[in-house]
Amino acid sequence: MRERLKQILANVLGLPVGTIPDDAAPTNLPEWDSLRHLLVILAVEEAFGRQFPESQLGELTSLPLLLAALETLP
Amino acid sequence: MIQAGLGGALDEARLRGLFAEVYRGNPRLQEPDYLDWQFRRSPWNAAGDFTLLASTEAGHLGALLGYVPLRVRAGHQVVEGCWTLTWHSFRKDASALALQSELGRRYDVRLHVGNSPDATRIYEALRIPCQPRMPRWVALLDVTGASRLDPAPADLTRLREGSARLALLESSDEVMSLTRFDPDREYCPPWPAITSYVLRTGTYLNWRYMDIPRHAYQALVGPEGQFAVFRTEEIRGWPSEPADAGSWKALRILEWCFDDAHAPAAMAQVLAQARLERCLLADFFCTSHIPGASLERLGFVPEGAMEKPLPALFRPLHVGFPYCSALDLPPHREVRTLDFDAWYITKGDNDLDRVKL
């Protein structure tokens, strides 16, 4: 799942997948801004066929947080 | 960390400084009494705290989001909602979005009106129904000055025809001007097909139009609570400055809720004031086409049917912002359709009519 998330991040942020670290976040990837954050969320939802609660959208701000949220979704 | 209201690193002086930096063309946002009116004294702000969310981290500000609590009539029910305004990110991260999420926990209905292109892209991505451009209706009030607006020839013909019809309207004692709305009354759009709008109680209308610092609105009321609100604005910034430029004004109609029986008399009264102030043109913006159709019957022209838009900003003269509206009602995050014709949202809603430099 982690590698799939990295691929999604790479696609949305326009970066080579090899440059996406395990702790990818807006703080270490300047390309990850507000709009792209939303695009990341939507791409993850589409890829995994799940939908995050609206209240979580602003909080899933790193690869580990996205991973954890995906694992807890029903 | 998200904080509500002022406090900590964000006091009122710092907020004014931030607004001065971010919204340079909005001097009102740097005035303490205006901020007090906008963020503290709105009628459904029961707590009286600044209605503002801020994202902070180690004393550094990430993003700001102002809002105004409202009551929204949505079909047959009245629900709590809010306008969002002054949404700004100081960092390239998700902190601005986190503020929207926080606001979503507080209000199920959020009305985003007058959005920037970036904000519009975000709302579209969230599948919030958007109207890219708020429809506008215009009228030419002084045909001698028409050329100054540089209309397309076909548009000028229609505007002149409308102007001739507007000149024939007659006033009536049934329509009165007023300085305060009745605080115990709810003022409603008179068209049955308009089912949704920000609840316009007299208290709300007094706050919005009568108590706002340094904005001079005028209001009319009909016998059954029909109403209109308008103001005049000096036109500045002509491309080639005419000798009498300073004396021309624009009439901005912010609310138009008169049924066809009383609309001619009400418009006659509005135009009498406009003539006294030498208004060159009039306009009205609304998400729904229904009030505009009423104005068309009087002599206004829908801008959507014109070859070339007339200026909408006068400091300087410019065709202006499209005023995108995004109305976020449940079910959130799903593809929804919204009948914007059923929604009475005007340029008087939110902060769209804030006087700028």
Short mmCIF file of C-alpha atoms in Angstrom, two decimals, chain A residues 2-30:
data_model
loop_
_atom_site.label_atom_id
_atom_site.label_comp_id
_atom_site.label_asym_id
_atom_site.label_seq_id
_atom_site.Cartn_x
_atom_site.Cartn_y
_atom_site.Cartn_z
CA ARG A 2 2.88 2.35 0.81
CA GLU A 3 4.41 1.93 -2.65
CA ARG A 4 1.04 2.52 -4.28
CA LEU A 5 0.63 5.73 -2.27
CA LYS A 6 4.11 6.85 -3.31
CA GLN A 7 3.17 6.30 -6.94
CA ILE A 8 0.00 8.38 -6.49
CA LEU A 9 1.96 11.18 -4.79
CA ALA A 10 4.54 11.11 -7.58
CA ASN A 11 1.84 11.36 -10.24
CA VAL A 12 -0.06 14.20 -8.59
CA LEU A 13 2.99 16.20 -7.55
CA GLY A 14 4.79 15.63 -10.85
CA LEU A 15 7.87 14.04 -9.26
CA PRO A 16 9.82 10.83 -9.94
CA VAL A 17 8.56 8.11 -7.60
CA GLY A 18 12.09 7.55 -6.31
CA THR A 19 12.12 11.05 -4.81
CA ILE A 20 9.08 10.40 -2.57
CA PRO A 21 10.38 9.61 0.93
CA ASP A 22 8.61 7.35 3.43
CA ASP A 23 7.73 10.39 5.52
CA ALA A 24 6.57 12.48 2.52
CA ALA A 25 4.71 15.61 3.64
CA PRO A 26 4.27 19.27 2.61
CA THR A 27 7.21 20.11 4.85
CA ASN A 28 9.67 18.06 2.79
CA LEU A 29 7.95 18.30 -0.61
CA PRO A 30 7.41 21.95 -1.63
#
